Amino acid sequence: MENHRMVWIAIGGLVVLFALASLEFLVRSTSYFPAGSKPALTFLQPSNDAKLPPNRETDPWTGSSSTNAVVVTIFGDMTDLSTKSLEPAVVAIINEIPDTRIVWRDLILASDNPSAILAAAAGRCANDQQRFWEFRGLVMAATGDLTVDRLQEYARTAGMNVSGFNTCLATGKDAAIIQQDNALAAQYNIGTSPTIFIESKVMPQDISVNSLRWEVFKARLKK
């Protein structure tokens, strides 16, 4: 119970931090209409203006370590249905297309979504134990709200040290990295989850699973 209390205290702190960090992003994303009409919140959409921030050594990745690999970068939220819908393409890319690397970047658009923040923080803790992709797969397949108990079970299933996982969550040590991804997303005009880049080229928001696989395959042929 004490572990759970500390974890939820940490998550509560993360929610507050995200609310503050997201304020500028929300303000930048608001469209104002003439007096007498209501402003509408419109998140930035992936377009030719969206740019890829440099990937970092700390970003979770899987696939080829070759310098000649096709790099697919996903800005996403593990609890978001649109992000989940493209998971078959991610699995296919890893399994079917050689010399391809998938990089994950957190993008949490709703700063008051505890499940999204909890999943992002838990994913970073899993990455510390080199179990990010196993853990991510379990979270992506989940339905309903996430709880600490469920995440602990996923950590156990992914082969993680659960005690170390709990300690990592309770400290909230990765909050700065997650916030940095959100800040970079706003700076680089990335405003929907998922936003996918193949190399430095942004993909359409409504890209299908098969189209995404085809775009990666074409990029592979150009190498």
Tab-separated table of C-alpha atoms in Angstrom, residues 9 13 27 30 67 218:
chain	number	residue	atom	x	y	z
A	9	ILE	CA	1.809	10.911	-5.295
A	13	GLY	CA	3.032	15.607	-9.363
A	27	VAL	CA	-2.222	28.666	-26.179
A	30	THR	CA	-5.883	28.003	-30.103
A	67	THR	CA	24.206	3.470	-39.702
A	218	LYS	CA	10.432	2.443	-50.558
